[in-house]
C-alpha cells in the first residue's frame, strides 16, 4: 500500500496511469472555485490530458471558499495536490489515473488577499466555477440577482476583504481594470441552463450594487461562455477510499470515482486566450443551448424524476430504480412524451439513442450513485431541470402527468417520511419554509414563488399535481407510477 505523493508516482506507475509531465514547470493560468468531485472528474481531468500533451501553461489553481473546503485543502496538501480518478464502465470494468493538473490550492478563510492577488495576476486567463445552482444568487422566478448567503451579503455591506465568490471575482477584476490588465474569462461549469448567462447576471449584479462603473466594465470586457458538462460523479465515501486502496494499492485521502462517460460542450468565447480544448475531446461550438437543454431536461430532470419517488418507495441507489422495469418505463415516458417535445434539434445527436444510453448509464451498479445525492437542494434544481419542461408543455398543450407526479413526490418527500416510515434525506436551503408549507396545505406548495414563480397558478398543473398527490396517498409511489404507465 502506497500513500499518494509526488515522490510515489514512479512506484505507482505499474498499477495506474500517472502524470509524466514535469509538474514543477506547470503554470496555473486557470483558477477554479469549488474543487469538488465533479470538477476533479471533469475539467481537471481534461486539463491533465492537455498537460500530458505538452501544454504546460494550462494548470489549475484550486480555490476553496466555504468552511468545509478546509478538508479538501488538507487532503490535497498532504498529497502534493494529486488525487486518483477511477472511472467505471457500465460493464463494471475500471481504470485509474492519478491527476496532476491541480498544482496550487488556496483557501479563502486562510488568506483572502492571496486569492484576490491570484485573480488579479495578469497570468490568470480563466476563472472557472462549480459553485452549485444556488451559488449564483439568481432568483429562479424573476431572473434577478438576489443573494441570500451570509458571505455575499457581508461583501455587499462593505466587509474588509471579500470572502464570497462574487466578491472575490469583482475585486480581482477591479484591480485588473485599474492596472490596465485585460479581464479574465469567467467559465461556469455548473449544471444550469445558460450557465454563462447566469454567471454574468450574478457578477454584474453584484458589482452594480457596489460600483456601477465596475459593473459596466465587467459587462463590456468579461466573457462568460456557456457550457454543457456531463459525467455522473457520486460523492466520495470511505467505501470509495477502501476500494481504491484494495484495487490499485493507493492510499488516497480523497479519490474520485465516476462513470466512464464524459462530455463537455463549450461555447468558444474567451477574452484572454484558452487551452486547445478540442485536442482532448471538448466540443467547441457557437451555440451550446441545444446540447444543454438536452442534458438538463433528459439527464438532470430524470434524476429528479427517479429520486423522490424512488426514495419514497424505499430505494437508496440510482441503479436500483434504473434496473426496475416499472421505473424504467416511467423514465422513458417522461423523456419521450414530455421532455423531448420541448427540445430543439441537437446537431450530431440521435435523441432516442441518447435516452437509451442514459438508462444504461443510470443502471450501472458499479457507480453506486445515491438517490439522496440527486435531491440535495431540490428547490434550486427543480426550477432549472423539470419546471421548464412543464412550462413549455403547458404552453403547447402537451402531456405533464409524469412531471406532476414528480412534483407530488417532492411534496410528500418534504413531509419527512418514506412509505416505510424512514426519515427522508432532505437537504435544502429552504427546507424549513417548504416543510411548513406542505404541513399546512400541500396544495400551497405550488404558490411558493421562489420555486414556481407564476407557474403554480396554472389550473391544469394544479389539477394534475393534486391528482398525483391523491394517487400517491392511495397507492404509494410504485402504485402511482403503475397507474400512470398503464
Tab-separated table of C-alpha atoms in Angstrom:
chain	number	residue	atom	x	y	z
A	1	UNK	CA	0.000	0.000	0.000
A	2	UNK	CA	1.447	3.383	-1.044
A	3	UNK	CA	0.499	6.861	0.142
A	4	UNK	CA	-0.215	9.146	-2.791
A	5	UNK	CA	2.511	11.787	-3.128
A	6	UNK	CA	4.602	13.174	-5.963
A	7	UNK	CA	7.580	11.101	-4.797
A	8	UNK	CA	5.490	7.925	-5.003
A	9	UNK	CA	4.424	8.344	-8.647
A	10	UNK	CA	7.195	6.150	-10.144
A	11	UNK	CA	6.254	3.225	-7.908
A	12	UNK	CA	2.533	3.677	-8.641
A	13	UNK	CA	3.038	3.669	-12.402
A	14	UNK	CA	2.995	-0.128	-12.515
A	15	UNK	CA	-0.668	-0.218	-11.439
A	16	UNK	CA	-2.191	3.055	-12.646
A	17	UNK	CA	-1.627	5.789	-15.196
A	18	UNK	CA	0.365	8.682	-13.711
A	19	UNK	CA	1.493	12.119	-14.963
A	20	UNK	CA	4.703	12.035	-16.968
A	21	UNK	CA	4.942	15.820	-17.359
A	22	UNK	CA	7.056	17.996	-15.072
A	23	UNK	CA	4.511	19.421	-12.626
A	24	UNK	CA	7.068	21.936	-11.330
A	25	UNK	CA	7.022	23.567	-14.783
A	26	UNK	CA	3.224	23.902	-14.947
A	27	UNK	CA	1.744	27.414	-14.850
A	28	UNK	CA	-1.635	27.683	-13.121
A	29	UNK	CA	-3.341	30.047	-15.565
A	30	UNK	CA	-6.807	28.733	-14.686
A	31	UNK	CA	-8.275	29.429	-11.261
A	32	UNK	CA	-11.112	27.106	-10.297
A	33	UNK	CA	-13.543	27.900	-7.494
A	34	UNK	CA	-15.283	24.885	-5.972
A	35	UNK	CA	-12.904	21.937	-6.107
A	36	UNK	CA	-15.319	19.068	-5.562
A	37	UNK	CA	-15.728	15.615	-7.007
A	38	UNK	CA	-17.315	16.679	-10.267
A	39	UNK	CA	-14.635	19.250	-11.089
A	40	UNK	CA	-11.899	16.709	-10.393
A	41	UNK	CA	-13.622	14.093	-12.584
A	42	UNK	CA	-14.239	16.560	-15.411
A	43	UNK	CA	-12.409	19.853	-16.072
A	44	UNK	CA	-9.319	18.884	-14.068
A	45	UNK	CA	-9.164	15.598	-15.987
A	46	UNK	CA	-9.361	17.337	-19.376
A	47	UNK	CA	-6.592	19.729	-18.314
A	48	UNK	CA	-4.464	16.815	-17.100
A	49	UNK	CA	-4.715	15.432	-20.646
A	50	UNK	CA	-3.595	18.774	-22.060
A	51	UNK	CA	-0.617	18.918	-19.703
A	52	UNK	CA	0.302	15.377	-20.707
A	53	UNK	CA	0.216	16.558	-24.334
A	54	UNK	CA	2.748	19.284	-23.537
A	55	UNK	CA	0.516	22.342	-22.939
A	56	UNK	CA	2.052	23.047	-19.544
A	57	UNK	CA	0.828	26.646	-19.342
A	58	UNK	CA	-2.711	25.454	-18.516
A	59	UNK	CA	-2.541	24.110	-14.986
A	60	UNK	CA	-5.064	24.754	-12.223
A	61	UNK	CA	-5.109	26.760	-9.027
A	62	UNK	CA	-7.975	25.476	-6.893
A	63	UNK	CA	-9.850	27.803	-4.555
A	64	UNK	CA	-11.977	26.809	-1.572
A	65	UNK	CA	-14.438	29.385	-0.300
A	66	UNK	CA	-16.607	27.615	2.263
A	67	UNK	CA	-15.514	26.408	5.700
A	68	UNK	CA	-15.947	22.741	4.762
A	69	UNK	CA	-13.451	23.227	1.911
A	70	UNK	CA	-10.737	23.038	4.586
A	71	UNK	CA	-10.977	19.257	4.298
A	72	UNK	CA	-10.111	19.422	0.592
A	73	UNK	CA	-7.263	21.846	1.340
A	74	UNK	CA	-5.781	19.410	3.843
A	75	UNK	CA	-6.259	16.316	1.670
A	76	UNK	CA	-4.621	17.911	-1.347
A	77	UNK	CA	-1.799	19.443	0.688
A	78	UNK	CA	-0.877	16.029	2.075
A	79	UNK	CA	-0.754	14.586	-1.453
A	80	UNK	CA	1.085	17.358	-3.338
A	81	UNK	CA	-2.310	18.299	-4.871
A	82	UNK	CA	-2.578	14.856	-6.514
A	83	UNK	CA	-5.592	12.542	-6.412
A	84	UNK	CA	-6.786	9.340	-8.038
A	85	UNK	CA	-9.609	9.326	-10.577
A	86	UNK	CA	-11.235	5.916	-11.080
A	87	UNK	CA	-13.653	5.618	-13.997
A	88	UNK	CA	-16.054	2.706	-14.269
A	89	UNK	CA	-17.806	1.492	-17.411
A	90	UNK	CA	-21.376	0.124	-17.379
A	91	UNK	CA	-19.955	-3.423	-17.546
A	92	UNK	CA	-18.114	-2.807	-14.266
A	93	UNK	CA	-14.553	-2.559	-15.601
A	94	UNK	CA	-12.485	0.215	-14.039
A	95	UNK	CA	-9.422	2.271	-14.928
A	96	UNK	CA	-7.433	4.617	-12.704
A	97	UNK	CA	-5.368	7.717	-13.374
A	98	UNK	CA	-3.519	9.958	-10.929
A	99	UNK	CA	-4.479	13.508	-11.919
A	100	UNK	CA	-1.798	16.176	-11.662
A	101	UNK	CA	-3.425	19.282	-13.145
A	102	UNK	CA	-4.063	20.987	-9.788
A	103	UNK	CA	-0.709	22.480	-8.838
A	104	UNK	CA	-1.850	25.065	-6.294
A	105	UNK	CA	-4.710	25.372	-3.787
A	106	UNK	CA	-5.835	28.491	-1.925
A	107	UNK	CA	-8.369	28.561	0.922
A	108	UNK	CA	-10.174	31.869	1.247
A	109	UNK	CA	-10.631	31.822	5.051
A	110	UNK	CA	-6.861	31.356	5.415
A	111	UNK	CA	-5.874	34.292	3.215
A	112	UNK	CA	-8.485	36.094	1.083
A	113	UNK	CA	-5.836	38.544	-0.162
A	114	UNK	CA	-3.843	35.678	-1.706
A	115	UNK	CA	-6.920	34.662	-3.703
A	116	UNK	CA	-7.607	38.196	-4.911
A	117	UNK	CA	-3.955	38.595	-5.876
A	118	UNK	CA	-4.136	35.377	-7.902
A	119	UNK	CA	-7.243	36.607	-9.695
A	120	UNK	CA	-5.595	39.948	-10.426
A	121	UNK	CA	-2.404	38.318	-11.724
A	122	UNK	CA	-2.006	39.004	-15.470
A	123	UNK	CA	-1.136	35.317	-15.952
A	124	UNK	CA	-4.644	34.244	-14.875
A	125	UNK	CA	-6.650	33.868	-18.069
A	126	UNK	CA	-9.715	31.879	-16.966
A	127	UNK	CA	-11.683	31.574	-13.730
A	128	UNK	CA	-13.917	28.517	-13.782
A	129	UNK	CA	-16.729	27.764	-11.351
A	130	UNK	CA	-18.575	24.808	-9.885
A	131	UNK	CA	-20.466	26.552	-7.091
A	132	UNK	CA	-23.817	24.695	-7.494
A	133	UNK	CA	-27.122	26.014	-8.747
A	134	UNK	CA	-27.663	28.037	-5.585
A	135	UNK	CA	-24.238	29.665	-5.582
A	136	UNK	CA	-25.053	32.433	-8.047
A	137	UNK	CA	-27.779	34.221	-6.110
A	138	UNK	CA	-30.147	34.428	-9.063
A	139	UNK	CA	-33.863	34.306	-8.254
A	140	UNK	CA	-35.272	31.417	-10.305
A	141	UNK	CA	-38.692	33.025	-10.633
A	142	UNK	CA	-37.591	36.518	-11.714
A	143	UNK	CA	-34.056	36.067	-13.067
A	144	UNK	CA	-32.905	38.932	-10.846
A	145	UNK	CA	-29.768	38.934	-8.729
A	146	UNK	CA	-30.993	38.285	-5.190
A	147	UNK	CA	-28.279	36.706	-2.999
A	148	UNK	CA	-29.147	35.100	0.321
A	149	UNK	CA	-25.851	33.699	1.599
A	150	UNK	CA	-24.130	35.393	4.506
A	151	UNK	CA	-20.721	35.886	2.856
A	152	UNK	CA	-22.143	37.655	-0.194
A	153	UNK	CA	-24.373	39.887	1.911
A	154	UNK	CA	-21.376	40.808	4.075
A	155	UNK	CA	-19.338	41.682	0.983
A	156	UNK	CA	-22.170	43.846	-0.288
A	157	UNK	CA	-22.162	45.579	3.092
A	158	UNK	CA	-18.526	46.502	2.545
A	159	UNK	CA	-16.639	43.859	4.541
A	160	UNK	CA	-12.912	44.491	4.948
A	161	UNK	CA	-11.896	41.845	2.429
A	162	UNK	CA	-14.094	39.830	0.082
A	163	UNK	CA	-14.961	36.281	1.060
A	164	UNK	CA	-17.781	35.375	-1.314
A	165	UNK	CA	-17.294	34.089	-4.855
A	166	UNK	CA	-18.758	37.177	-6.497
A	167	UNK	CA	-16.928	39.471	-4.094
A	168	UNK	CA	-13.605	37.844	-4.918
A	169	UNK	CA	-14.210	37.952	-8.668
A	170	UNK	CA	-15.316	41.583	-8.574
A	171	UNK	CA	-12.284	42.687	-6.560
A	172	UNK	CA	-9.895	40.762	-8.796
A	173	UNK	CA	-11.415	42.372	-11.873
A	174	UNK	CA	-11.380	45.829	-10.260
A	175	UNK	CA	-7.651	45.530	-9.704
A	176	UNK	CA	-7.121	44.350	-13.272
A	177	UNK	CA	-9.149	47.258	-14.623
A	178	UNK	CA	-7.252	49.789	-12.505
A	179	UNK	CA	-3.894	48.325	-13.583
A	180	UNK	CA	-4.837	48.180	-17.259
A	181	UNK	CA	-4.763	44.363	-17.310
A	182	UNK	CA	-7.269	42.656	-19.644
A	183	UNK	CA	-10.153	40.829	-17.994
A	184	UNK	CA	-10.122	37.092	-17.438
A	185	UNK	CA	-12.888	34.821	-18.749
A	186	UNK	CA	-15.464	33.514	-16.253
A	187	UNK	CA	-16.321	29.934	-17.242
A	188	UNK	CA	-19.204	28.340	-15.352
A	189	UNK	CA	-19.192	24.540	-15.288
A	190	UNK	CA	-22.404	24.185	-13.289
A	191	UNK	CA	-25.477	22.287	-14.435
A	192	UNK	CA	-27.601	25.322	-15.192
A	193	UNK	CA	-29.285	26.296	-18.426
A	194	UNK	CA	-27.353	29.231	-19.839
A	195	UNK	CA	-24.754	28.920	-17.098
A	196	UNK	CA	-22.636	31.628	-18.699
A	197	UNK	CA	-25.604	33.988	-18.775
A	198	UNK	CA	-26.333	33.161	-15.131
A	199	UNK	CA	-22.728	33.826	-14.116
A	200	UNK	CA	-22.806	37.127	-15.983
A	201	UNK	CA	-26.050	38.211	-14.311
A	202	UNK	CA	-24.646	37.307	-10.897
A	203	UNK	CA	-21.292	39.059	-11.248
A	204	UNK	CA	-22.639	42.162	-12.948
A	205	UNK	CA	-25.493	42.264	-10.437
A	206	UNK	CA	-23.053	42.071	-7.539
A	207	UNK	CA	-20.767	44.742	-8.972
A	208	UNK	CA	-23.703	47.023	-9.763
A	209	UNK	CA	-24.548	47.275	-6.067
A	210	UNK	CA	-21.014	48.280	-5.092
A	211	UNK	CA	-19.573	50.104	-8.101
A	212	UNK	CA	-21.760	50.747	-11.165
A	213	UNK	CA	-18.688	51.771	-13.146
A	214	UNK	CA	-17.052	48.414	-12.472
A	215	UNK	CA	-20.280	46.647	-13.413
A	216	UNK	CA	-20.250	48.416	-16.768
A	217	UNK	CA	-16.593	47.493	-17.336
A	218	UNK	CA	-17.287	43.845	-16.497
A	219	UNK	CA	-20.292	43.741	-18.813
A	220	UNK	CA	-18.174	45.111	-21.667
A	221	UNK	CA	-14.929	43.223	-21.115
A	222	UNK	CA	-15.552	39.850	-19.448
A	223	UNK	CA	-16.588	36.820	-21.484
A	224	UNK	CA	-18.950	34.278	-19.916
A	225	UNK	CA	-19.044	31.232	-22.219
A	226	UNK	CA	-21.953	28.844	-21.822
A	227	UNK	CA	-21.185	25.165	-21.410
A	228	UNK	CA	-22.800	21.771	-21.058
A	229	UNK	CA	-20.968	19.365	-18.759
A	230	UNK	CA	-21.774	15.719	-18.150
A	231	UNK	CA	-20.225	12.971	-16.065
A	232	UNK	CA	-22.027	11.193	-13.240
A	233	UNK	CA	-19.801	11.511	-10.179
A	234	UNK	CA	-21.006	10.169	-6.821
A	235	UNK	CA	-19.791	11.584	-3.535
A	236	UNK	CA	-16.554	10.037	-2.290
A	237	UNK	CA	-17.090	7.757	0.710
A	238	UNK	CA	-14.913	5.593	2.944
A	239	UNK	CA	-16.054	2.730	0.729
A	240	UNK	CA	-14.548	4.573	-2.251
A	241	UNK	CA	-11.259	5.050	-0.432
A	242	UNK	CA	-11.139	1.404	0.593
A	243	UNK	CA	-11.890	0.235	-2.947
A	244	UNK	CA	-9.108	2.399	-4.418
A	245	UNK	CA	-6.685	1.049	-1.840
A	246	UNK	CA	-7.670	-2.559	-2.451
A	247	UNK	CA	-7.848	-2.443	-6.245
A	248	UNK	CA	-4.942	-0.141	-7.038
A	249	UNK	CA	-2.764	-0.141	-3.914
A	250	UNK	CA	-3.112	3.619	-3.385
A	251	UNK	CA	-3.873	5.206	-0.031
A	252	UNK	CA	-5.683	8.367	-1.202
A	253	UNK	CA	-7.412	10.730	1.220
A	254	UNK	CA	-9.923	11.928	-1.371
A	255	UNK	CA	-10.110	9.888	-4.577
A	256	UNK	CA	-12.904	10.327	-7.089
A	257	UNK	CA	-14.955	7.598	-8.726
A	258	UNK	CA	-17.048	8.450	-11.778
A	259	UNK	CA	-18.599	6.779	-14.759
A	260	UNK	CA	-16.509	6.302	-17.888
A	261	UNK	CA	-18.817	8.530	-19.970
A	262	UNK	CA	-17.685	12.141	-20.368
A	263	UNK	CA	-18.969	15.132	-22.302
A	264	UNK	CA	-18.154	18.836	-22.385
A	265	UNK	CA	-19.738	21.143	-24.944
A	266	UNK	CA	-18.265	24.628	-24.655
A	267	UNK	CA	-19.021	27.943	-26.321
A	268	UNK	CA	-15.826	29.210	-27.933
A	269	UNK	CA	-15.861	32.703	-26.408
A	270	UNK	CA	-12.751	33.631	-24.385
A	271	UNK	CA	-11.299	37.079	-23.730
A	272	UNK	CA	-7.750	36.202	-22.668
A	273	UNK	CA	-6.930	33.018	-24.536
A	274	UNK	CA	-7.830	29.412	-23.820
A	275	UNK	CA	-6.262	25.965	-23.887
A	276	UNK	CA	-6.609	23.898	-27.085
A	277	UNK	CA	-9.604	22.131	-25.565
A	278	UNK	CA	-10.566	20.495	-28.828
A	279	UNK	CA	-7.412	18.350	-28.744
A	280	UNK	CA	-8.661	16.430	-25.691
A	281	UNK	CA	-12.293	15.838	-26.556
A	282	UNK	CA	-14.066	19.070	-25.643
A	283	UNK	CA	-16.652	20.016	-28.271
A	284	UNK	CA	-16.254	23.724	-29.079
A	285	UNK	CA	-19.407	25.226	-30.592
A	286	UNK	CA	-21.043	28.545	-31.369
A	287	UNK	CA	-24.339	27.634	-29.659
A	288	UNK	CA	-24.448	25.375	-26.608
A	289	UNK	CA	-28.178	25.684	-25.926
A	290	UNK	CA	-29.451	22.620	-27.842
A	291	UNK	CA	-26.960	20.410	-26.024
A	292	UNK	CA	-27.582	21.871	-22.591
A	293	UNK	CA	-31.357	21.648	-22.932
A	294	UNK	CA	-30.978	18.005	-23.932
A	295	UNK	CA	-28.835	17.240	-20.910
A	296	UNK	CA	-30.721	19.306	-18.341
A	297	UNK	CA	-34.180	18.130	-19.365
A	298	UNK	CA	-33.306	14.492	-20.011
A	299	UNK	CA	-30.460	13.556	-17.656
A	300	UNK	CA	-30.791	16.035	-14.791
A	301	UNK	CA	-34.572	16.156	-14.757
A	302	UNK	CA	-34.659	12.348	-14.874
A	303	UNK	CA	-32.529	12.307	-11.733
A	304	UNK	CA	-35.263	14.335	-10.048
A	305	UNK	CA	-37.968	12.141	-11.588
A	306	UNK	CA	-36.490	8.906	-10.254
A	307	UNK	CA	-35.202	10.112	-6.904
A	308	UNK	CA	-38.180	11.406	-4.924
A	309	UNK	CA	-40.401	8.533	-5.967
A	310	UNK	CA	-37.587	6.023	-5.566
A	311	UNK	CA	-36.775	7.222	-2.047
A	312	UNK	CA	-40.440	7.141	-1.030
A	313	UNK	CA	-40.660	3.548	-2.235
A	314	UNK	CA	-37.622	2.510	-0.165
A	315	UNK	CA	-34.790	2.567	-2.720
A	316	UNK	CA	-31.389	4.085	-1.981
A	317	UNK	CA	-29.306	3.785	-5.155
A	318	UNK	CA	-29.804	5.029	-8.698
A	319	UNK	CA	-29.126	1.600	-10.168
A	320	UNK	CA	-31.886	0.099	-8.007
A	321	UNK	CA	-34.590	2.120	-9.697
A	322	UNK	CA	-32.992	2.178	-13.127
A	323	UNK	CA	-32.920	-1.590	-13.437
A	324	UNK	CA	-36.528	-1.808	-12.233
A	325	UNK	CA	-38.846	-2.129	-15.284
A	326	UNK	CA	-41.545	-0.045	-13.573
A	327	UNK	CA	-39.256	2.926	-13.023
A	328	UNK	CA	-37.566	2.498	-16.406
A	329	UNK	CA	-40.960	2.715	-18.147
A	330	UNK	CA	-41.769	5.794	-16.085
A	331	UNK	CA	-38.489	7.493	-17.012
A	332	UNK	CA	-38.882	6.623	-20.682
A	333	UNK	CA	-42.404	8.025	-20.604
A	334	UNK	CA	-41.161	11.286	-19.121
A	335	UNK	CA	-38.271	11.531	-21.590
A	336	UNK	CA	-40.181	10.755	-24.778
A	337	UNK	CA	-43.602	12.203	-24.031
A	338	UNK	CA	-42.757	15.324	-22.010
A	339	UNK	CA	-39.085	16.325	-22.294
A	340	UNK	CA	-38.160	15.595	-25.925
A	341	UNK	CA	-41.100	17.609	-27.340
A	342	UNK	CA	-39.546	20.716	-25.726
A	343	UNK	CA	-36.099	20.264	-27.314
A	344	UNK	CA	-34.588	21.786	-30.411
A	345	UNK	CA	-32.680	19.579	-32.875
A	346	UNK	CA	-29.290	18.694	-31.374
A	347	UNK	CA	-26.552	18.525	-34.041
A	348	UNK	CA	-24.998	15.076	-34.228
A	349	UNK	CA	-27.272	13.532	-31.565
A	350	UNK	CA	-29.910	10.824	-32.004
A	351	UNK	CA	-32.229	11.575	-29.083
A	352	UNK	CA	-33.713	8.078	-28.930
A	353	UNK	CA	-30.222	6.600	-28.706
A	354	UNK	CA	-29.258	9.236	-26.123
A	355	UNK	CA	-32.184	8.192	-23.931
A	356	UNK	CA	-31.192	4.537	-24.232
A	357	UNK	CA	-27.653	5.488	-23.260
A	358	UNK	CA	-28.942	7.386	-20.206
A	359	UNK	CA	-30.875	4.374	-18.959
A	360	UNK	CA	-27.758	2.223	-19.371
A	361	UNK	CA	-25.635	4.775	-17.504
A	362	UNK	CA	-28.177	5.107	-14.708
A	363	UNK	CA	-28.342	1.322	-14.357
A	364	UNK	CA	-24.615	0.872	-13.700
A	365	UNK	CA	-24.354	-0.793	-10.291
A	366	UNK	CA	-20.604	-0.190	-10.152
A	367	UNK	CA	-21.069	3.581	-9.834
A	368	UNK	CA	-23.262	3.196	-6.726
A	369	UNK	CA	-24.670	6.682	-7.085
A	370	UNK	CA	-27.220	7.522	-4.412
A	371	UNK	CA	-30.699	8.932	-4.864
A	372	UNK	CA	-30.019	11.169	-1.877
A	373	UNK	CA	-27.252	12.966	-3.818
A	374	UNK	CA	-29.702	13.829	-6.569
A	375	UNK	CA	-32.181	15.583	-4.265
A	376	UNK	CA	-29.868	17.977	-2.428
A	377	UNK	CA	-31.289	21.499	-2.806
A	378	UNK	CA	-34.286	20.339	-4.808
A	379	UNK	CA	-35.788	23.812	-4.605
A	380	UNK	CA	-32.837	25.042	-6.683
A	381	UNK	CA	-32.720	22.069	-9.058
A	382	UNK	CA	-36.366	21.547	-9.952
A	383	UNK	CA	-36.815	25.080	-11.377
A	384	UNK	CA	-33.790	24.567	-13.627
A	385	UNK	CA	-34.327	20.991	-14.771
A	386	UNK	CA	-38.009	19.986	-14.604
A	387	UNK	CA	-40.151	23.119	-14.447
A	388	UNK	CA	-39.009	24.473	-17.843
A	389	UNK	CA	-40.372	21.265	-19.369
A	390	UNK	CA	-43.672	21.754	-17.541
A	391	UNK	CA	-43.923	25.373	-18.661
A	392	UNK	CA	-43.348	24.555	-22.334
A	393	UNK	CA	-45.671	21.555	-22.272
A	394	UNK	CA	-48.427	23.654	-20.730
A	395	UNK	CA	-47.937	26.312	-23.396
A	396	UNK	CA	-48.180	23.744	-26.188
A	397	UNK	CA	-50.935	21.632	-24.661
A	398	UNK	CA	-48.579	18.690	-24.200
A	399	UNK	CA	-48.548	15.993	-21.546
A	400	UNK	CA	-47.403	16.846	-17.974
A	401	UNK	CA	-48.594	13.944	-15.813
A	402	UNK	CA	-45.144	12.379	-15.321
A	403	UNK	CA	-43.744	15.735	-14.177
A	404	UNK	CA	-46.781	16.359	-11.969
A	405	UNK	CA	-46.205	13.034	-10.209
A	406	UNK	CA	-42.574	14.027	-9.607
A	407	UNK	CA	-43.687	17.314	-8.036
A	408	UNK	CA	-46.235	15.469	-5.911
A	409	UNK	CA	-43.485	13.048	-4.879
A	410	UNK	CA	-41.298	16.006	-3.900
A	411	UNK	CA	-44.069	17.401	-1.708
A	412	UNK	CA	-44.508	14.065	0.099
A	413	UNK	CA	-40.716	13.745	0.413
A	414	UNK	CA	-40.664	17.165	2.107
A	415	UNK	CA	-43.099	15.902	4.729
A	416	UNK	CA	-40.167	13.899	6.057
A	417	UNK	CA	-41.025	10.185	5.923
A	418	UNK	CA	-40.835	7.410	3.351
A	419	UNK	CA	-43.655	4.928	2.958
A	420	UNK	CA	-41.941	2.601	5.428
A	421	UNK	CA	-41.566	5.387	7.991
A	422	UNK	CA	-37.869	6.111	7.496
A	423	UNK	CA	-36.705	9.720	7.518
A	424	UNK	CA	-36.217	11.205	4.056
A	425	UNK	CA	-32.712	12.562	3.270
A	426	UNK	CA	-33.925	16.122	2.791
A	427	UNK	CA	-31.181	18.751	2.442
A	428	UNK	CA	-32.321	22.126	1.155
A	429	UNK	CA	-31.507	25.739	1.976
A	430	UNK	CA	-35.265	26.416	2.062
A	431	UNK	CA	-36.231	23.244	3.927
A	432	UNK	CA	-37.900	24.859	6.953
A	433	UNK	CA	-40.092	27.075	4.763
A	434	UNK	CA	-41.014	24.233	2.445
A	435	UNK	CA	-41.873	21.832	5.251
A	436	UNK	CA	-44.081	24.412	6.900
A	437	UNK	CA	-45.975	24.887	3.643
A	438	UNK	CA	-46.623	21.213	2.909
A	439	UNK	CA	-47.514	20.565	6.554
A	440	UNK	CA	-50.207	23.248	6.492
A	441	UNK	CA	-51.533	22.700	2.963
A	442	UNK	CA	-49.750	20.571	0.321
A	443	UNK	CA	-51.619	22.406	-2.440
A	444	UNK	CA	-49.981	25.659	-1.339
A	445	UNK	CA	-46.559	24.368	-2.416
A	446	UNK	CA	-47.364	25.499	-5.962
A	447	UNK	CA	-47.834	29.036	-4.627
A	448	UNK	CA	-44.230	29.181	-3.394
A	449	UNK	CA	-42.894	31.835	-5.756
A	450	UNK	CA	-39.126	31.264	-5.229
A	451	UNK	CA	-39.587	27.867	-6.892
A	452	UNK	CA	-42.652	28.147	-9.117
A	453	UNK	CA	-42.971	31.852	-9.902
A	454	UNK	CA	-46.298	32.280	-11.672
A	455	UNK	CA	-46.293	28.714	-12.999
A	456	UNK	CA	-48.040	27.341	-9.928
A	457	UNK	CA	-51.170	29.331	-10.727
A	458	UNK	CA	-51.780	27.320	-13.892
A	459	UNK	CA	-55.087	25.477	-13.438
A	460	UNK	CA	-54.028	22.395	-15.422
A	461	UNK	CA	-50.827	21.993	-13.420
A	462	UNK	CA	-52.694	22.367	-10.136
A	463	UNK	CA	-55.229	19.762	-11.165
A	464	UNK	CA	-52.518	17.320	-12.273
A	465	UNK	CA	-50.489	17.891	-9.094
A	466	UNK	CA	-53.459	17.329	-6.772
A	467	UNK	CA	-54.471	14.218	-8.714
A	468	UNK	CA	-50.928	12.874	-8.388
A	469	UNK	CA	-50.902	13.636	-4.644
A	470	UNK	CA	-54.141	11.701	-4.262
A	471	UNK	CA	-52.735	8.783	-6.228
A	472	UNK	CA	-49.622	8.687	-4.015
A	473	UNK	CA	-51.754	8.750	-0.879
A	474	UNK	CA	-53.951	5.924	-2.164
A	475	UNK	CA	-51.416	3.699	-3.920
A	476	UNK	CA	-47.916	4.672	-2.783
A	477	UNK	CA	-45.108	5.591	-5.172
A	478	UNK	CA	-44.943	2.316	-7.082
A	479	UNK	CA	-48.720	2.108	-7.362
A	480	UNK	CA	-48.974	5.702	-8.579
A	481	UNK	CA	-46.329	5.036	-11.239
A	482	UNK	CA	-48.071	1.848	-12.315
A	483	UNK	CA	-51.398	3.674	-12.607
A	484	UNK	CA	-49.742	6.323	-14.781
A	485	UNK	CA	-47.840	3.957	-17.067
A	486	UNK	CA	-50.706	1.532	-17.774
